[in-house]
Amino acid sequence: MSRQIPGMSVIVQGKTDLPVLKPYRLSMSAGPADLGFSRWLQGVNPLTFVAIAGLLLIWPVVVFAQGGYTTAQAFEALWRWLPFLVTSGFALNILISFFTMLLGTVAGILLGLGQIAPLKPLSRFSWFVTQLFRNSPWLVLLFIVMLAFPFEFQIGGTIFLIPDWIKAVFGLSLPIMANISEIVRGGIQSVPTGQWEAAESLAFTRRQTLWQIILPQCFKRMIPPWMNWYAILTMATPLVSLLGVEELVTLSRQAMEAEDNHPELLMPFFGFALVIFFLYCYPIAKWTLRLERKFAVKE
Amino acid sequence: MTTTNWTPAQPIVSIRDLHKSFGDLEVLKGISLDVMKGEVICVIGPSGSGKSTLIRCINALNPINSGSILVEGQEVHDPALDKLALRKKVGMVFQQYNLFPHKTALQNVMMAPLKVLKRPRDEVEKHARELMNRVNLQGKEDSYPGELSGGQQQRVAIARSLAMNPDVMLFDEVTAALDPETVKEVLLAIKDLAQSGMTCILVTHEMGFAREVADHIYFTDRGVIVEHGPPATFFTEAKDPRTQEFLSQIL
């Protein structure tokens, strides 16, 4: 009774002596030091983006024949909206990314320490929470938090409104928390067990060992993957536009509507969003990999 | 903490019928031995005979299955035992040194007395510098472990253990990971320690050294003590064929 998904057919595993194309496998090893995203981003030639910008300039010319709206008019519209888009839109993306990272990091550190706790029920529980939120689609988590959480709460006689973007922060910080938890666990487990034993034989308590001997050794190693997740998160913040939070992408769409929805506006406006995210995240990716190399040499 | 009426006339470490398994693999099958205060004991034997496991049970790094280990009259594997109090009395040096890489040599030596015993810093530093001199590492105080040779690191590890003023020192194959030319400097440091009256339990492959410093030698094979005796007679008058075979391969 299964529905046929268009474009998918049953693939019969069989032997052949014909040359075959092996299935493409994404390497998805998600170890703590996996900086795949930063590596990809810093590997992008910045000229690529010059080329994209060039295409953006050509685009309105191409569609010019179909309408009366000119390139100059489209860019003039963007120019008019630009200060608003940056200060009200992109600023909110950054604000969301900051608070999400803050909340996700604090919760993630606690959860990561929970994962290595000697108390079995606690470590099991922390492991489960970590895996649950690491392996859930971000958008689903966002929908759950946005729709299931109250938009206001009452303390005493005062009603506090919870703005949409705060709820978005809660939603996004769940997967970030889970991934930071894995970074912490992986970092701690990368320290040889001999360090624990040496500290133990010197009568250090478990807590002293963790904070004074183990964590200082792996703290630096955790920074590059942590920054990698910050860049991924920042790139993911436009997801919240699907839920009506008035960040850059939502405001861009509203601005285009205010400009009578000329199709010529699409590329300048969304192209601008692309460029501003790139300008923000590219240096982070560069810096992440530089730190990773620096810490790697010291080991 | 439980009080005991242990006196220095009794064994400082007393092991009775010690059994230890890792899963289905029984590593120690009934070990008994006594160590008096100030004695130097060497445990020798082929690889996998349980020597390291034995020594690690003495400061409760490994739990045991049955039997008893008394250190100064206290049962090491009593669940009510204050393990920290035990470890303040028993120092341990490891094969892989296990120095803290983010601290200098001097900080490594000072860390436990400062943080665990909460002694005043000037007193701790003075003692630590004396210990660095004692293991012949003056001038290396501010070096990080990564900048020191294996032999130097191992001597820092010895000083780090001594900084806690232990009553018993455990050495777990401390020269096994070293370059041959640095083995001697580590053995000298241990010899100096042994001659100063420190109770030492050593697991070692250095037969010449064992012969020179040990008061008593235990030969273990497949989890039991096959034979033991003072070095003067142990090396020349071994009776058990397993001991004879082992010694013939080594000497």
Coordinates of C-alpha atoms in Angstrom, one line a residue:
Chain A
M1 CA 0.0 0.0 0.0
S2 CA 3.0 2.3 -0.3
R3 CA 2.8 5.4 -2.3
Q4 CA 5.2 5.6 -5.2
I5 CA 7.4 8.6 -4.8
P6 CA 7.9 10.2 -8.2
G7 CA 11.3 9.7 -9.5
M8 CA 12.1 6.8 -7.2
S9 CA 12.0 3.3 -8.4
V10 CA 13.1 0.0 -6.8
I11 CA 16.8 -0.4 -7.2
V12 CA 17.8 -4.0 -7.5
Q13 CA 21.1 -4.8 -6.0
G14 CA 22.9 -7.1 -8.4
K15 CA 26.2 -8.0 -9.9
T16 CA 27.4 -6.6 -13.1
D17 CA 30.6 -6.6 -15.0
L18 CA 29.8 -3.2 -16.5
P19 CA 31.5 -0.1 -15.1
V20 CA 29.2 1.2 -12.4
L21 CA 28.9 4.5 -10.6
K22 CA 29.2 3.8 -6.9
P23 CA 26.5 5.6 -4.9
Y24 CA 27.5 9.0 -3.6
R25 CA 28.1 9.0 0.1
L26 CA 28.2 12.2 2.1
S27 CA 30.8 11.8 4.8
M28 CA 28.7 12.7 7.8
S29 CA 31.0 11.8 10.6
A30 CA 29.9 14.1 13.3
G31 CA 32.8 13.9 15.7
P32 CA 33.5 16.8 18.0
A33 CA 36.3 18.1 15.7
D34 CA 34.2 17.8 12.6
L35 CA 34.5 21.2 11.0
G36 CA 33.0 20.2 7.7
F37 CA 30.9 23.3 7.3
S38 CA 33.6 25.8 8.1
R39 CA 36.0 23.9 5.9
W40 CA 33.5 24.1 3.0
L41 CA 32.7 27.8 3.6
Q42 CA 36.3 29.0 3.9
G43 CA 37.1 26.8 0.8
V44 CA 34.7 28.8 -1.3
N45 CA 36.5 31.1 -3.5
P46 CA 35.4 34.7 -2.6
L47 CA 35.3 35.3 -6.4
T48 CA 32.4 33.0 -6.6
F49 CA 30.4 35.6 -4.8
V50 CA 31.6 38.4 -7.1
A51 CA 30.3 36.2 -9.9
I52 CA 27.0 35.8 -8.2
A53 CA 26.8 39.6 -7.6
G54 CA 27.5 40.0 -11.3
L55 CA 24.6 37.7 -12.2
L56 CA 22.4 39.8 -9.9
L57 CA 23.3 42.9 -11.9
I58 CA 22.5 41.2 -15.1
W59 CA 19.2 39.7 -13.9
P60 CA 17.0 42.8 -14.0
V61 CA 18.4 43.5 -17.5
V62 CA 17.3 40.0 -18.6
V63 CA 13.8 40.5 -17.3
F64 CA 13.6 44.1 -18.4
A65 CA 12.1 43.2 -21.7
Q66 CA 9.0 41.7 -19.9
G67 CA 8.2 44.7 -17.7
G68 CA 8.5 48.3 -17.4
Y69 CA 10.5 48.1 -14.3
T70 CA 14.2 48.9 -14.7
T71 CA 17.4 47.7 -13.0
A72 CA 17.9 51.1 -11.7
Q73 CA 14.5 51.1 -10.1
A74 CA 15.0 47.7 -8.5
F75 CA 18.3 48.7 -7.0
E76 CA 17.0 52.0 -6.0
A77 CA 14.3 50.2 -4.1
L78 CA 16.9 47.9 -2.4
W79 CA 18.9 51.0 -1.5
R80 CA 15.9 52.6 0.1
W81 CA 15.1 49.5 2.1
L82 CA 18.7 48.6 2.9
P83 CA 19.2 50.5 6.3
F84 CA 15.9 49.0 7.5
L85 CA 16.7 45.5 6.4
V86 CA 20.1 45.6 8.1
T87 CA 19.2 47.4 11.4
S88 CA 15.8 45.7 11.9
G89 CA 16.2 42.4 10.0
F90 CA 19.8 41.2 9.9
A91 CA 20.3 42.6 13.4
L92 CA 17.5 40.3 14.7
N93 CA 19.2 37.3 13.0
I94 CA 22.4 38.1 14.8
L95 CA 20.5 38.7 18.1
I96 CA 18.8 35.3 17.7
S97 CA 22.1 33.6 16.9
F98 CA 23.8 35.2 20.0
F99 CA 21.1 34.3 22.5
T100 CA 20.6 30.8 20.9
M101 CA 24.3 30.2 21.2
L102 CA 24.4 31.4 24.8
L103 CA 21.5 29.3 25.9
G104 CA 22.6 26.3 23.8
T105 CA 26.2 26.5 25.2
V106 CA 25.2 26.7 28.8
A107 CA 22.6 23.9 28.5
G108 CA 25.0 21.9 26.2
I109 CA 27.8 22.0 28.7
L110 CA 25.5 20.8 31.5
L111 CA 24.2 18.0 29.2
G112 CA 27.7 17.1 28.1
L113 CA 28.9 16.8 31.7
G114 CA 25.7 14.8 32.4
Q115 CA 26.8 12.4 29.6
I116 CA 30.0 11.5 31.4
A117 CA 28.5 11.4 34.9
P118 CA 29.3 8.2 36.9
L119 CA 25.6 8.1 37.9
K120 CA 24.1 5.7 35.3
P121 CA 20.6 7.1 35.1
L122 CA 21.9 10.6 34.7
S123 CA 24.3 9.7 31.9
R124 CA 21.7 7.6 30.1
F125 CA 19.2 10.4 30.3
S126 CA 21.7 13.0 29.1
W127 CA 22.7 10.7 26.2
F128 CA 19.1 10.2 25.2
V129 CA 18.3 13.9 25.2
T130 CA 21.5 14.6 23.3
Q131 CA 20.7 12.0 20.6
L132 CA 17.0 13.1 20.4
F133 CA 17.8 16.7 19.6
R134 CA 20.8 16.1 17.5
N135 CA 18.8 13.9 15.2
S136 CA 15.6 16.0 14.9
P137 CA 14.9 18.3 12.0
W138 CA 15.4 21.9 13.2
L139 CA 12.3 23.1 11.6
V140 CA 10.2 20.5 13.4
L141 CA 11.7 21.5 16.7
L142 CA 11.0 25.2 15.8
F143 CA 7.3 24.4 15.0
I144 CA 6.9 22.5 18.2
V145 CA 8.3 25.3 20.4
M146 CA 6.6 28.1 18.5
L147 CA 3.2 26.5 18.5
A148 CA 3.1 24.6 21.7
F149 CA 4.6 27.3 24.0
P150 CA 2.4 30.0 25.3
F151 CA 2.8 33.5 23.9
E152 CA 2.3 35.1 27.3
F153 CA 2.5 34.1 30.9
Q154 CA 1.3 35.7 34.1
I155 CA 3.2 36.3 37.3
G156 CA 1.0 37.9 40.0
G157 CA -1.1 40.4 38.2
T158 CA 1.3 41.2 35.4
I159 CA 1.1 39.6 32.0
F160 CA 4.4 39.0 30.3
L161 CA 4.4 38.7 26.5
I162 CA 6.9 36.3 25.0
P163 CA 7.9 37.7 21.6
D164 CA 8.2 35.3 18.7
W165 CA 11.9 35.7 18.4
I166 CA 12.5 34.6 22.0
K167 CA 10.5 31.4 21.3
A168 CA 12.6 31.0 18.2
V169 CA 15.7 31.2 20.4
F170 CA 14.3 28.4 22.6
G171 CA 13.6 26.3 19.5
L172 CA 17.0 26.7 17.9
S173 CA 18.9 26.3 21.1
L174 CA 17.7 22.7 21.4
P175 CA 19.7 21.2 18.5
I176 CA 22.6 23.6 19.4
M177 CA 22.5 22.3 23.0
A178 CA 22.6 18.7 21.8
N179 CA 25.6 19.3 19.5
I180 CA 27.5 21.3 22.1
S181 CA 26.8 18.4 24.5
E182 CA 28.6 16.1 22.0
I183 CA 31.5 18.5 21.7
V184 CA 31.9 18.5 25.5
R185 CA 31.6 14.8 25.8
G186 CA 34.0 14.1 22.9
G187 CA 36.5 16.7 24.2
I188 CA 36.6 15.2 27.7
Q189 CA 36.9 11.7 26.3
S190 CA 39.8 12.7 24.1
V191 CA 41.9 13.2 27.2
P192 CA 43.8 10.0 27.9
T193 CA 42.5 7.9 30.9
G194 CA 46.0 8.1 32.4
Q195 CA 45.3 11.7 33.3
W196 CA 42.2 10.6 35.4
E197 CA 44.2 7.8 37.0
A198 CA 47.2 10.1 37.9
A199 CA 44.8 12.6 39.4
E200 CA 42.9 9.9 41.2
S201 CA 46.2 8.5 42.7
L202 CA 47.0 12.0 43.9
A203 CA 43.8 12.0 45.9
F204 CA 42.0 14.6 43.7
T205 CA 38.2 14.3 43.9
R206 CA 36.3 13.7 40.7
R207 CA 35.1 17.3 40.5
Q208 CA 38.7 18.7 41.1
T209 CA 40.0 16.3 38.4
L210 CA 37.4 17.4 35.9
W211 CA 37.7 21.2 36.5
Q212 CA 41.4 21.5 37.2
I213 CA 43.0 18.8 35.1
I214 CA 40.7 17.5 32.4
L215 CA 38.8 20.5 31.2
P216 CA 41.8 22.9 31.0
Q217 CA 43.4 20.4 28.6
C218 CA 40.4 20.0 26.2
F219 CA 38.9 23.5 26.4
K220 CA 40.9 24.8 23.5
R221 CA 40.1 21.8 21.4
M222 CA 36.4 22.5 21.8
I223 CA 36.6 26.1 20.5
P224 CA 36.8 25.4 16.8
P225 CA 33.9 23.0 16.6
W226 CA 31.9 25.4 18.8
M227 CA 32.5 28.2 16.4
N228 CA 31.6 25.9 13.5
W229 CA 28.2 25.4 15.1
Y230 CA 27.8 29.1 15.5
A231 CA 28.3 29.6 11.8
I232 CA 25.8 26.8 11.0
L233 CA 23.3 28.3 13.4
T234 CA 23.6 31.8 12.0
M235 CA 23.0 30.4 8.5
A236 CA 19.9 28.6 9.9
T237 CA 18.3 31.7 11.5
P238 CA 16.3 32.5 8.3
L239 CA 14.3 29.3 9.1
V240 CA 12.4 31.3 11.6
S241 CA 10.9 33.5 8.9
L242 CA 8.7 30.5 8.1
L243 CA 7.1 31.1 11.5
G244 CA 6.6 34.8 11.0
V245 CA 9.5 36.2 13.0
E246 CA 10.4 39.5 11.4
E247 CA 14.0 38.9 10.6
L248 CA 15.9 39.6 7.4
V249 CA 14.1 37.2 5.0
T250 CA 10.6 38.0 6.4
L251 CA 11.3 41.8 6.1
S252 CA 12.8 41.4 2.6
R253 CA 9.5 39.7 1.5
Q254 CA 7.5 42.4 3.1
A255 CA 9.6 45.1 1.5
M256 CA 9.1 43.5 -1.9
E257 CA 5.4 43.4 -1.4
A258 CA 5.5 47.1 -0.5
E259 CA 7.2 47.6 -3.8
D260 CA 4.4 46.0 -5.7
N261 CA 6.0 42.6 -5.9
H262 CA 8.0 43.2 -9.2
P263 CA 9.8 40.0 -10.0
E264 CA 12.8 42.1 -10.8
L265 CA 13.2 42.8 -7.1
L266 CA 13.7 39.1 -6.2
M267 CA 17.3 38.8 -7.1
P268 CA 18.6 42.1 -5.6
F269 CA 16.7 41.5 -2.4
F270 CA 17.5 37.9 -1.8
G271 CA 21.0 38.4 -3.3
F272 CA 21.6 41.0 -0.7
A273 CA 20.6 38.5 2.0
L274 CA 23.0 36.0 0.6
V275 CA 25.9 38.5 0.5
I276 CA 25.3 39.8 4.0
F277 CA 25.2 36.3 5.5
F278 CA 28.3 35.4 3.6
L279 CA 30.2 38.5 4.8
Y280 CA 29.3 37.6 8.3
C281 CA 30.1 33.9 8.3
Y282 CA 33.1 33.7 6.0
P283 CA 35.5 35.4 8.4
I284 CA 34.2 33.1 11.2
A285 CA 34.9 30.0 9.1
K286 CA 38.4 31.3 8.3
W287 CA 39.1 32.1 11.9
T288 CA 37.7 28.7 13.0
L289 CA 40.1 26.8 10.8
R290 CA 43.0 29.0 11.8
L291 CA 42.4 28.3 15.4
E292 CA 42.1 24.6 14.7
R293 CA 45.4 24.6 13.0
K294 CA 47.0 26.6 15.8
F295 CA 45.7 24.3 18.5
A296 CA 46.6 21.2 16.5
V297 CA 50.3 22.2 16.3
K298 CA 50.5 22.6 20.1
E299 CA 49.3 19.1 20.8
Chain B
M1 CA 37.2 7.2 58.9
T2 CA 37.7 4.0 60.8
T3 CA 40.5 3.9 63.3
T4 CA 42.8 0.9 63.5
N5 CA 45.4 -0.2 66.0
W6 CA 48.0 -0.7 63.4
T7 CA 51.6 -0.4 64.6
P8 CA 54.7 -0.1 62.5
A9 CA 55.8 -3.5 63.7
Q10 CA 53.0 -5.0 61.6
P11 CA 53.1 -5.1 57.8
I12 CA 52.3 -1.8 56.2
V13 CA 50.8 -3.5 53.2
S14 CA 49.2 -6.9 53.8
I15 CA 47.5 -8.8 50.9
R16 CA 45.6 -12.0 51.6
D17 CA 44.1 -14.4 48.9
L18 CA 43.5 -11.6 46.4
H19 CA 41.3 -12.5 43.4
K20 CA 40.6 -10.2 40.6
S21 CA 38.8 -10.8 37.3
F22 CA 38.1 -8.7 34.2
G23 CA 34.9 -10.2 33.0
D24 CA 35.6 -14.0 32.5
L25 CA 39.3 -13.5 32.6
E26 CA 40.7 -14.2 36.0
V27 CA 43.9 -12.1 36.3
L28 CA 44.8 -12.6 40.0
K29 CA 44.1 -16.1 41.5
G30 CA 44.9 -15.8 45.1
I31 CA 47.8 -13.5 45.8
S32 CA 49.2 -13.1 49.4
L33 CA 52.1 -11.0 50.4
D34 CA 53.3 -8.7 53.2
V35 CA 55.4 -5.6 53.0
M36 CA 57.0 -4.2 56.1
K37 CA 57.6 -0.5 56.6
G38 CA 60.8 0.6 54.8
E39 CA 61.0 -2.5 52.7
V40 CA 61.6 -2.5 49.0
I41 CA 59.6 -5.2 47.1
C42 CA 60.0 -6.1 43.4
V43 CA 57.4 -8.0 41.5
I44 CA 58.7 -9.6 38.4
G45 CA 57.2 -11.9 35.9
P46 CA 56.2 -12.4 32.3
S47 CA 53.8 -9.9 30.6
G48 CA 50.2 -10.6 31.4
S49 CA 50.9 -12.2 34.6
G50 CA 48.9 -9.7 36.6
K51 CA 51.7 -7.6 38.1
S52 CA 50.3 -4.2 37.1
T53 CA 46.8 -5.2 38.1
L54 CA 48.1 -6.3 41.5
I55 CA 49.8 -2.9 42.1
R56 CA 46.8 -1.0 40.9
C57 CA 44.6 -2.8 43.4
I58 CA 46.7 -1.5 46.3
N59 CA 45.5 2.1 45.9
A60 CA 42.1 1.0 44.8
L61 CA 42.4 2.1 41.1
N62 CA 41.0 -1.3 40.3
P63 CA 38.3 -2.9 42.4
I64 CA 38.9 -6.5 43.5
N65 CA 36.6 -9.6 43.5
S66 CA 37.6 -11.2 46.8
G67 CA 40.4 -11.3 49.4
S68 CA 41.7 -8.4 51.4
I69 CA 44.3 -5.7 51.1
L70 CA 45.3 -3.9 54.3
V71 CA 47.3 -0.7 54.1
E72 CA 48.3 0.4 57.6
G73 CA 45.7 -1.9 58.9
Q74 CA 42.8 -0.5 56.9
E75 CA 40.9 -2.5 54.3
V76 CA 41.4 -0.9 51.0
H77 CA 38.3 -2.3 49.4
D78 CA 35.9 -1.6 52.3
P79 CA 33.1 0.4 50.6
A80 CA 33.1 2.7 53.7
L81 CA 36.8 3.5 53.3
D82 CA 37.8 7.1 52.6
K83 CA 39.6 6.5 49.3
L84 CA 41.1 10.0 49.3
A85 CA 42.7 9.3 52.7
L86 CA 44.2 6.1 51.4
R87 CA 45.6 7.8 48.3
K88 CA 47.2 10.5 50.4
K89 CA 49.2 7.6 52.0
V90 CA 50.0 5.7 48.9
G91 CA 51.8 7.4 46.0
M92 CA 51.9 5.9 42.5
V93 CA 54.1 6.4 39.5
F94 CA 52.9 5.1 36.1
Q95 CA 54.6 3.7 33.0
Q96 CA 53.3 6.6 30.9
Y97 CA 54.3 9.3 33.4
N98 CA 50.8 10.9 33.1
L99 CA 52.1 14.4 33.9
F100 CA 49.5 17.1 33.5
P101 CA 50.6 18.7 30.1
H102 CA 49.1 22.1 30.8
K103 CA 51.2 22.7 33.9
T104 CA 54.9 23.2 34.3
A105 CA 57.1 20.7 36.0
L106 CA 57.0 22.6 39.3
Q107 CA 53.2 23.2 39.1
N108 CA 52.8 19.5 38.5
V109 CA 54.6 18.8 41.8
M110 CA 52.8 21.6 43.7
M111 CA 49.3 20.9 42.5
A112 CA 48.2 18.1 44.7
P113 CA 49.6 19.5 48.0
L114 CA 48.0 22.9 47.2
K115 CA 44.6 21.7 46.0
V116 CA 44.1 18.4 47.9
L117 CA 46.0 19.0 51.2
K118 CA 45.3 22.8 51.1
R119 CA 48.8 23.6 52.4
P120 CA 50.1 27.2 52.2
R121 CA 51.7 28.0 48.9
D122 CA 55.2 29.1 50.1
E123 CA 55.6 25.9 52.1
V124 CA 54.4 23.8 49.2
E125 CA 56.7 25.6 46.7
K126 CA 59.7 25.2 49.0
H127 CA 59.1 21.5 49.4
A128 CA 58.5 21.1 45.6
R129 CA 61.8 22.8 44.8
E130 CA 63.6 20.5 47.2
L131 CA 62.0 17.5 45.5
M132 CA 63.0 18.7 42.1
N133 CA 66.6 18.9 43.4
R134 CA 66.3 15.5 44.9
V135 CA 65.3 13.9 41.5
N136 CA 68.1 16.0 39.9
L137 CA 66.0 18.3 37.9
Q138 CA 67.0 21.7 39.2
G139 CA 66.6 24.2 36.4
K140 CA 63.7 22.4 34.8
E141 CA 61.1 23.8 37.1
D142 CA 59.4 26.0 34.5
S143 CA 59.5 23.5 31.6
Y144 CA 56.3 22.0 30.4
P145 CA 56.2 18.2 30.2
G146 CA 56.2 18.3 26.4
E147 CA 59.7 20.0 26.6
L148 CA 61.2 17.2 28.8
S149 CA 62.6 13.8 27.9
G150 CA 60.9 10.7 29.0
G151 CA 63.4 10.2 31.8
Q152 CA 63.0 13.7 33.0
Q153 CA 59.2 13.5 32.9
Q154 CA 59.3 10.3 34.9
R155 CA 61.4 11.9 37.5
V156 CA 58.9 14.8 37.7
A157 CA 56.2 12.2 38.2
I158 CA 58.2 10.7 41.1
A159 CA 58.6 14.1 42.7
R160 CA 54.9 14.8 42.1
S161 CA 54.0 11.7 44.1
L162 CA 56.5 12.4 46.8
A163 CA 55.1 15.9 47.3
M164 CA 52.1 14.2 49.1
N165 CA 54.5 12.7 51.7
P166 CA 53.2 9.2 51.1
D167 CA 54.0 6.2 53.4
V168 CA 54.2 3.8 50.5
M169 CA 55.2 4.3 46.9
L170 CA 54.0 2.1 44.0
F171 CA 56.0 2.0 40.8
D172 CA 54.2 0.4 37.8
E173 CA 56.9 -0.5 35.2
V174 CA 58.2 3.0 35.3
T175 CA 61.1 2.5 33.0
A176 CA 59.3 0.3 30.4
A177 CA 58.4 3.3 28.1
L178 CA 61.8 5.0 28.4
D179 CA 64.8 5.2 26.0
P180 CA 67.6 3.0 27.3
E181 CA 69.9 5.9 28.0
T182 CA 67.4 7.6 30.3
V183 CA 66.4 4.5 32.2
K184 CA 69.5 4.9 34.5
E185 CA 68.6 8.4 35.7
V186 CA 65.2 7.2 36.8
L187 CA 66.5 4.1 38.5
L188 CA 69.0 6.3 40.4
A189 CA 66.2 8.4 41.6
I190 CA 64.2 5.3 42.8
K191 CA 67.3 3.8 44.4
D192 CA 68.0 7.0 46.3
L193 CA 64.4 6.9 47.5
A194 CA 64.6 3.2 48.5
Q195 CA 67.8 3.8 50.5
S196 CA 66.1 6.7 52.3
G197 CA 63.8 4.2 54.0
M198 CA 60.7 4.7 51.8
T199 CA 58.5 1.7 51.5
C200 CA 58.5 0.8 47.8
I201 CA 56.6 -1.7 45.7
L202 CA 57.9 -2.0 42.2
V203 CA 56.7 -3.8 39.2
T204 CA 59.8 -4.0 36.9
H205 CA 61.6 -5.8 34.1
E206 CA 64.9 -4.4 35.2
M207 CA 66.4 -7.6 36.8
G208 CA 69.8 -6.0 37.6
F209 CA 68.0 -3.2 39.4
A210 CA 65.7 -5.5 41.3
R211 CA 68.7 -7.5 42.4
E212 CA 70.4 -4.4 43.6
V213 CA 67.7 -2.5 45.5
A214 CA 65.0 -5.1 46.5
D215 CA 64.8 -6.6 49.9
H216 CA 62.4 -9.2 48.6
I217 CA 61.5 -10.4 45.1
Y218 CA 58.2 -12.0 44.1
F219 CA 57.9 -13.8 40.8
T220 CA 54.3 -14.0 39.4
D221 CA 53.0 -16.0 36.6
R222 CA 49.4 -16.5 35.4
G223 CA 47.9 -14.8 38.4
V224 CA 49.8 -16.5 41.2
I225 CA 53.0 -16.0 43.1
V226 CA 55.2 -18.8 41.9
E227 CA 58.2 -18.1 44.0
H228 CA 59.7 -15.4 46.2
G229 CA 62.8 -14.7 48.3
P230 CA 65.5 -12.3 48.9
P231 CA 67.6 -11.4 45.8
A232 CA 70.7 -13.1 47.1
T233 CA 69.0 -16.5 46.8
F234 CA 66.2 -15.8 44.4
F235 CA 68.3 -15.4 41.3
T236 CA 70.7 -18.2 42.0
E237 CA 68.6 -20.8 43.7
A238 CA 65.2 -20.6 41.9
K239 CA 63.5 -24.0 42.4
D240 CA 60.3 -23.7 40.3
P241 CA 60.8 -24.6 36.6
R242 CA 58.7 -21.6 35.5
T243 CA 61.0 -19.2 37.4
Q244 CA 64.0 -20.9 36.0
E245 CA 62.7 -20.6 32.5
F246 CA 61.8 -16.9 33.0
L247 CA 65.2 -16.1 34.5
S248 CA 67.1 -18.0 31.8
Q249 CA 65.4 -15.8 29.1
I250 CA 66.0 -12.6 30.9
L251 CA 69.5 -12.9 32.4

